[in-house]
Amino acid sequence: MMFALFMVVILAVTGLIWLLDILVLKKRRPAGKADPVLVEYSKSFFPVILVVFMIRSFVVEPFKIPSASMMPTLIAGDFILVNKFIYGLRVPILNNTFLDIRHPQRGEVFVFHYPKDPSIDYIKRVVGVPGDKIAYRDKQLYINGKKLDVNYADDYQYVGSGLSMVVTKRYQEQLGEHKHDILLEEEKPSLDGEVEVPPGHYFAMGDNRDNSNDSRFWGFVPEENLVGKAFFIWWNFDNFGRIGNTIQ
């Protein structure tokens, strides 16, 4: 959000300088005299900034994964692309929808402004949509009274915080139309509870179920906090094999 605000300011400044030159300053300059440096830079950068701003605001935006909360689907260091228009076109900065397209579907990986601090972007998986009854008991997810089937895949290890080795188990889960992997640590206690998703809100969880700060802790994601749907890994400095993977 802060970067978007920065771009708006730069766009406004360069655009106003260019417009001021067209309407006033250019008429006062002697014929053949070169444009002032500030005007020249504004004329050069304004079109580029405008195109980048439009693409980032309404088409696609890059994000970097900062934590392990979405492992094994996404790992820290993944650079991803987020579809900005699929959940509707929104006014930059204000994030108000002016053109509805469709709403998040159960099982999609989405980016949103953290409800407790909208200046921070979070990425999780949509587990509950408006009207869903979500229950989590003994590390088992229930949606509208139906237990989701999970199938054990293999043991899984990764380096956690403090360079400690985390030993966990990987399972396959079917959530809506999305089949994906989740991680569960048997020795950690299950954060059990049951809620009903209110209108205009979503229940979000990380795929690394025992290491994710998600809706189980801070509540629901409001519709107005949506940013977009994550769909593609375009770079990872430490693991080139992840480049080009789609996000399921």
mmCIF file of C-alpha atoms in Angstrom:
data_model
loop_
_atom_site.group_PDB
_atom_site.id
_atom_site.type_symbol
_atom_site.label_atom_id
_atom_site.label_comp_id
_atom_site.label_asym_id
_atom_site.label_seq_id
_atom_site.Cartn_x
_atom_site.Cartn_y
_atom_site.Cartn_z
ATOM 1 C CA MET A 1 0.000 0.000 0.000
ATOM 2 C CA MET A 2 2.863 2.413 0.818
ATOM 3 C CA PHE A 3 4.485 1.727 -2.559
ATOM 4 C CA ALA A 4 1.167 2.445 -4.311
ATOM 5 C CA LEU A 5 0.909 5.753 -2.437
ATOM 6 C CA PHE A 6 4.487 6.597 -3.418
ATOM 7 C CA MET A 7 3.686 5.911 -7.070
ATOM 8 C CA VAL A 8 0.572 8.098 -6.913
ATOM 9 C CA VAL A 9 2.635 10.993 -5.523
ATOM 10 C CA ILE A 10 5.380 10.634 -8.156
ATOM 11 C CA LEU A 11 2.779 10.280 -10.908
ATOM 12 C CA ALA A 12 0.982 13.427 -9.746
ATOM 13 C CA VAL A 13 4.185 15.477 -9.434
ATOM 14 C CA THR A 14 5.622 14.539 -12.834
ATOM 15 C CA GLY A 15 2.220 14.948 -14.498
ATOM 16 C CA LEU A 16 1.648 18.397 -13.004
ATOM 17 C CA ILE A 17 5.120 19.572 -14.040
ATOM 18 C CA TRP A 18 4.550 18.368 -17.594
ATOM 19 C CA LEU A 19 1.095 19.968 -17.720
ATOM 20 C CA LEU A 20 2.411 23.228 -16.275
ATOM 21 C CA ASP A 21 5.094 23.303 -18.947
ATOM 22 C CA ILE A 22 2.555 22.749 -21.739
ATOM 23 C CA LEU A 23 0.136 25.421 -20.471
ATOM 24 C CA VAL A 24 2.513 28.081 -19.132
ATOM 25 C CA LEU A 25 6.268 27.574 -19.063
ATOM 26 C CA LYS A 26 6.784 26.522 -22.688
ATOM 27 C CA LYS A 27 5.081 29.703 -23.942
ATOM 28 C CA ARG A 28 7.517 31.841 -21.951
ATOM 29 C CA ARG A 29 10.698 30.125 -23.137
ATOM 30 C CA PRO A 30 12.598 31.565 -26.086
ATOM 31 C CA ALA A 31 12.221 29.551 -29.287
ATOM 32 C CA GLY A 32 14.799 26.821 -29.563
ATOM 33 C CA LYS A 33 15.779 26.878 -25.887
ATOM 34 C CA ALA A 34 16.090 23.439 -24.316
ATOM 35 C CA ASP A 35 13.589 22.275 -21.727
ATOM 36 C CA PRO A 36 14.645 22.670 -18.078
ATOM 37 C CA VAL A 37 16.061 19.495 -16.562
ATOM 38 C CA LEU A 38 13.063 19.019 -14.248
ATOM 39 C CA VAL A 39 10.640 19.340 -17.153
ATOM 40 C CA GLU A 40 12.682 16.974 -19.316
ATOM 41 C CA TYR A 41 12.769 14.321 -16.594
ATOM 42 C CA SER A 42 9.038 14.696 -15.954
ATOM 43 C CA LYS A 43 8.211 14.293 -19.648
ATOM 44 C CA SER A 44 10.404 11.189 -19.813
ATOM 45 C CA PHE A 45 9.234 9.475 -16.644
ATOM 46 C CA PHE A 46 5.523 10.310 -16.537
ATOM 47 C CA PRO A 47 4.431 7.891 -19.328
ATOM 48 C CA VAL A 48 6.554 5.074 -17.889
ATOM 49 C CA ILE A 49 5.270 5.596 -14.347
ATOM 50 C CA LEU A 50 1.691 5.786 -15.637
ATOM 51 C CA VAL A 51 1.976 2.446 -17.454
ATOM 52 C CA VAL A 52 3.594 0.728 -14.448
ATOM 53 C CA PHE A 53 0.991 2.218 -12.120
ATOM 54 C CA MET A 54 -1.914 1.035 -14.293
ATOM 55 C CA ILE A 55 -0.504 -2.486 -14.598
ATOM 56 C CA ARG A 56 0.213 -2.810 -10.862
ATOM 57 C CA SER A 57 -3.147 -1.329 -9.887
ATOM 58 C CA PHE A 58 -5.472 -3.181 -12.253
ATOM 59 C CA VAL A 59 -3.700 -6.118 -13.935
ATOM 60 C CA VAL A 60 -0.889 -7.864 -12.066
ATOM 61 C CA GLU A 61 1.365 -7.077 -9.110
ATOM 62 C CA PRO A 62 4.536 -8.815 -7.880
ATOM 63 C CA PHE A 63 4.979 -9.925 -4.275
ATOM 64 C CA LYS A 64 7.715 -11.655 -2.314
ATOM 65 C CA ILE A 65 6.898 -14.455 0.144
ATOM 66 C CA PRO A 66 8.414 -13.432 3.511
ATOM 67 C CA SER A 67 7.699 -16.458 5.721
ATOM 68 C CA ALA A 68 7.058 -20.207 5.913
ATOM 69 C CA SER A 69 3.320 -19.934 6.641
ATOM 70 C CA MET A 70 2.308 -21.160 3.163
ATOM 71 C CA MET A 71 4.784 -24.041 2.894
ATOM 72 C CA PRO A 72 5.012 -26.317 1.024
ATOM 73 C CA THR A 73 2.958 -24.448 -1.612
ATOM 74 C CA LEU A 74 5.062 -21.305 -1.281
ATOM 75 C CA ILE A 75 8.395 -20.894 0.448
ATOM 76 C CA ALA A 76 10.185 -17.841 1.808
ATOM 77 C CA GLY A 77 12.007 -16.182 -1.067
ATOM 78 C CA ASP A 78 9.456 -17.002 -3.777
ATOM 79 C CA PHE A 79 8.599 -14.027 -5.963
ATOM 80 C CA ILE A 80 5.017 -14.390 -7.142
ATOM 81 C CA LEU A 81 2.509 -12.651 -9.393
ATOM 82 C CA VAL A 82 -0.956 -11.703 -8.200
ATOM 83 C CA ASN A 83 -3.957 -11.246 -10.485
ATOM 84 C CA LYS A 84 -5.372 -7.830 -9.500
ATOM 85 C CA PHE A 85 -8.573 -7.770 -11.564
ATOM 86 C CA ILE A 86 -10.066 -11.202 -10.912
ATOM 87 C CA TYR A 87 -11.775 -10.061 -7.681
ATOM 88 C CA GLY A 88 -12.930 -6.795 -9.235
ATOM 89 C CA LEU A 89 -11.318 -3.491 -10.183
ATOM 90 C CA ARG A 90 -10.526 -1.313 -7.177
ATOM 91 C CA VAL A 91 -9.645 2.322 -6.618
ATOM 92 C CA PRO A 92 -5.903 2.482 -5.837
ATOM 93 C CA ILE A 93 -5.035 3.259 -2.204
ATOM 94 C CA LEU A 94 -8.707 3.395 -1.126
ATOM 95 C CA ASN A 95 -9.280 -0.183 -2.398
ATOM 96 C CA ASN A 96 -12.985 0.456 -3.050
ATOM 97 C CA THR A 97 -14.439 -1.798 -5.766
ATOM 98 C CA PHE A 98 -15.863 0.052 -8.753
ATOM 99 C CA LEU A 99 -16.338 -2.996 -11.012
ATOM 100 C CA ASP A 100 -17.309 -6.389 -9.608
ATOM 101 C CA ILE A 101 -16.014 -9.435 -11.497
ATOM 102 C CA ARG A 102 -16.112 -12.368 -9.102
ATOM 103 C CA HIS A 103 -15.453 -13.263 -5.483
ATOM 104 C CA PRO A 104 -12.700 -15.468 -3.992
ATOM 105 C CA GLN A 105 -13.440 -19.181 -4.233
ATOM 106 C CA ARG A 106 -12.752 -21.772 -1.573
ATOM 107 C CA GLY A 107 -9.232 -23.175 -1.995
ATOM 108 C CA GLU A 108 -7.687 -20.222 -3.833
ATOM 109 C CA VAL A 109 -4.476 -18.613 -2.617
ATOM 110 C CA PHE A 110 -5.108 -14.903 -2.167
ATOM 111 C CA VAL A 111 -3.309 -11.748 -1.046
ATOM 112 C CA PHE A 112 -5.027 -9.235 1.227
ATOM 113 C CA HIS A 113 -4.317 -6.322 3.505
ATOM 114 C CA TYR A 114 -3.860 -7.627 7.045
ATOM 115 C CA PRO A 115 -7.053 -6.598 8.899
ATOM 116 C CA LYS A 116 -5.177 -5.440 12.032
ATOM 117 C CA ASP A 117 -2.677 -3.381 10.006
ATOM 118 C CA PRO A 118 -3.736 -2.723 6.376
ATOM 119 C CA SER A 119 -0.263 -1.422 5.513
ATOM 120 C CA ILE A 120 0.929 -5.070 5.641
ATOM 121 C CA ASP A 121 0.020 -7.605 2.937
ATOM 122 C CA TYR A 122 -0.694 -11.221 3.884
ATOM 123 C CA ILE A 123 -0.999 -14.311 1.709
ATOM 124 C CA LYS A 124 -3.101 -17.306 2.756
ATOM 125 C CA ARG A 125 -5.549 -19.832 1.343
ATOM 126 C CA VAL A 126 -9.292 -19.204 1.235
ATOM 127 C CA VAL A 127 -10.829 -21.817 3.526
ATOM 128 C CA GLY A 128 -14.242 -20.296 4.214
ATOM 129 C CA VAL A 129 -16.470 -18.038 2.098
ATOM 130 C CA PRO A 130 -19.475 -16.050 3.370
ATOM 131 C CA GLY A 131 -22.013 -18.310 5.074
ATOM 132 C CA ASP A 132 -19.629 -21.240 5.636
ATOM 133 C CA LYS A 133 -19.429 -22.895 9.029
ATOM 134 C CA ILE A 134 -15.745 -23.644 9.672
ATOM 135 C CA ALA A 135 -14.545 -26.017 12.389
ATOM 136 C CA TYR A 136 -11.007 -27.108 13.216
ATOM 137 C CA ARG A 137 -10.655 -30.078 15.569
ATOM 138 C CA ASP A 138 -7.559 -32.178 16.231
ATOM 139 C CA LYS A 139 -5.868 -30.680 13.148
ATOM 140 C CA GLN A 140 -8.829 -31.703 10.995
ATOM 141 C CA LEU A 141 -10.780 -29.160 8.969
ATOM 142 C CA TYR A 142 -14.592 -29.310 8.714
ATOM 143 C CA ILE A 143 -16.603 -27.158 6.313
ATOM 144 C CA ASN A 144 -20.371 -27.003 6.792
ATOM 145 C CA GLY A 145 -20.223 -30.149 8.904
ATOM 146 C CA LYS A 146 -18.236 -32.171 6.373
ATOM 147 C CA LYS A 147 -14.727 -33.324 7.228
ATOM 148 C CA LEU A 148 -12.175 -32.686 4.516
ATOM 149 C CA ASP A 149 -10.284 -35.786 3.468
ATOM 150 C CA VAL A 150 -6.516 -35.581 3.733
ATOM 151 C CA ASN A 151 -4.032 -38.183 2.546
ATOM 152 C CA TYR A 152 -0.579 -38.660 4.014
ATOM 153 C CA ALA A 153 2.155 -38.079 1.430
ATOM 154 C CA ASP A 154 5.516 -38.170 3.232
ATOM 155 C CA ASP A 155 7.645 -36.707 6.000
ATOM 156 C CA TYR A 156 8.815 -33.163 5.383
ATOM 157 C CA GLN A 157 11.673 -31.118 6.838
ATOM 158 C CA TYR A 158 12.598 -27.467 6.504
ATOM 159 C CA VAL A 159 14.750 -24.875 8.238
ATOM 160 C CA GLY A 160 12.623 -22.781 10.585
ATOM 161 C CA SER A 161 13.301 -19.628 12.553
ATOM 162 C CA GLY A 162 16.647 -19.548 14.309
ATOM 163 C CA LEU A 163 18.011 -22.026 11.735
ATOM 164 C CA SER A 164 16.317 -24.873 13.607
ATOM 165 C CA MET A 165 15.220 -27.948 11.665
ATOM 166 C CA VAL A 166 11.453 -28.450 11.676
ATOM 167 C CA VAL A 167 10.242 -32.025 11.208
ATOM 168 C CA THR A 168 6.680 -32.314 10.017
ATOM 169 C CA LYS A 169 4.378 -34.377 7.808
ATOM 170 C CA ARG A 170 2.993 -33.479 4.396
ATOM 171 C CA TYR A 171 -0.593 -34.282 3.494
ATOM 172 C CA GLN A 172 -2.688 -33.718 0.372
ATOM 173 C CA GLU A 173 -5.952 -31.862 0.859
ATOM 174 C CA GLN A 174 -8.830 -31.183 -1.529
ATOM 175 C CA LEU A 175 -10.408 -27.792 -0.872
ATOM 176 C CA GLY A 176 -13.018 -26.861 -3.426
ATOM 177 C CA GLU A 177 -11.489 -27.407 -6.848
ATOM 178 C CA HIS A 178 -7.969 -27.063 -5.481
ATOM 179 C CA LYS A 179 -5.832 -30.050 -4.533
ATOM 180 C CA HIS A 180 -2.809 -28.919 -2.570
ATOM 181 C CA ASP A 181 -0.305 -29.940 0.097
ATOM 182 C CA ILE A 182 -0.440 -28.965 3.752
ATOM 183 C CA LEU A 183 2.002 -29.469 6.621
ATOM 184 C CA LEU A 184 1.060 -30.741 10.093
ATOM 185 C CA GLU A 185 3.255 -31.112 13.171
ATOM 186 C CA GLU A 186 1.862 -33.894 15.315
ATOM 187 C CA GLU A 187 3.565 -32.771 18.523
ATOM 188 C CA LYS A 188 2.063 -29.276 18.441
ATOM 189 C CA PRO A 189 -1.368 -28.761 20.051
ATOM 190 C CA SER A 190 -4.324 -28.167 17.753
ATOM 191 C CA LEU A 191 -5.925 -24.718 17.905
ATOM 192 C CA ASP A 192 -9.532 -25.897 17.851
ATOM 193 C CA GLY A 193 -12.633 -23.792 17.304
ATOM 194 C CA GLU A 194 -15.777 -23.273 15.238
ATOM 195 C CA VAL A 195 -17.025 -20.112 13.509
ATOM 196 C CA GLU A 196 -19.490 -18.978 10.856
ATOM 197 C CA VAL A 197 -18.127 -16.690 8.157
ATOM 198 C CA PRO A 198 -20.178 -13.463 8.047
ATOM 199 C CA PRO A 199 -21.327 -11.786 4.817
ATOM 200 C CA GLY A 200 -18.584 -9.949 2.961
ATOM 201 C CA HIS A 201 -15.782 -11.785 4.779
ATOM 202 C CA TYR A 202 -13.462 -14.771 4.287
ATOM 203 C CA PHE A 203 -11.736 -17.278 6.563
ATOM 204 C CA ALA A 204 -8.050 -17.683 5.680
ATOM 205 C CA MET A 205 -5.493 -20.296 6.728
ATOM 206 C CA GLY A 206 -1.892 -21.004 5.845
ATOM 207 C CA ASP A 207 -0.914 -24.360 4.335
ATOM 208 C CA ASN A 208 1.707 -24.731 7.062
ATOM 209 C CA ARG A 209 -1.141 -25.236 9.517
ATOM 210 C CA ASP A 210 0.846 -25.255 12.766
ATOM 211 C CA ASN A 211 3.037 -22.294 11.788
ATOM 212 C CA SER A 212 0.628 -19.750 10.358
ATOM 213 C CA ASN A 213 -0.753 -16.515 11.807
ATOM 214 C CA ASP A 214 -4.184 -16.619 10.177
ATOM 215 C CA SER A 215 -7.933 -16.280 10.764
ATOM 216 C CA ARG A 216 -7.767 -18.647 13.725
ATOM 217 C CA PHE A 217 -5.914 -15.878 15.599
ATOM 218 C CA TRP A 218 -7.179 -12.542 14.263
ATOM 219 C CA GLY A 219 -10.531 -13.235 12.594
ATOM 220 C CA PHE A 220 -11.950 -12.772 9.126
ATOM 221 C CA VAL A 221 -10.684 -11.007 5.989
ATOM 222 C CA PRO A 222 -13.095 -8.232 4.917
ATOM 223 C CA GLU A 223 -14.008 -7.932 1.245
ATOM 224 C CA GLU A 224 -12.505 -4.435 1.101
ATOM 225 C CA ASN A 225 -9.091 -5.800 2.117
ATOM 226 C CA LEU A 226 -8.723 -8.071 -0.910
ATOM 227 C CA VAL A 227 -5.733 -7.489 -3.195
ATOM 228 C CA GLY A 228 -5.838 -10.370 -5.668
ATOM 229 C CA LYS A 229 -5.340 -14.056 -6.473
ATOM 230 C CA ALA A 230 -1.817 -15.506 -6.439
ATOM 231 C CA PHE A 231 -1.186 -17.571 -9.567
ATOM 232 C CA PHE A 232 2.484 -17.794 -10.604
ATOM 233 C CA ILE A 233 6.034 -18.061 -9.195
ATOM 234 C CA TRP A 234 8.275 -15.965 -11.420
ATOM 235 C CA TRP A 235 11.558 -16.026 -9.447
ATOM 236 C CA ASN A 236 13.461 -17.539 -6.544
ATOM 237 C CA PHE A 237 17.139 -16.682 -6.052
ATOM 238 C CA ASP A 238 17.874 -19.846 -4.055
ATOM 239 C CA ASN A 239 15.857 -22.397 -6.015
ATOM 240 C CA PHE A 240 15.650 -21.914 -9.772
ATOM 241 C CA GLY A 241 13.515 -25.042 -10.087
ATOM 242 C CA ARG A 242 10.562 -23.178 -8.598
ATOM 243 C CA ILE A 243 10.556 -20.571 -11.356
ATOM 244 C CA GLY A 244 7.570 -20.928 -13.670
ATOM 245 C CA ASN A 245 5.421 -22.996 -11.275
ATOM 246 C CA THR A 246 1.745 -22.166 -11.076
ATOM 247 C CA ILE A 247 0.155 -21.799 -7.640
ATOM 248 C CA GLN A 248 -2.485 -24.414 -6.889
#
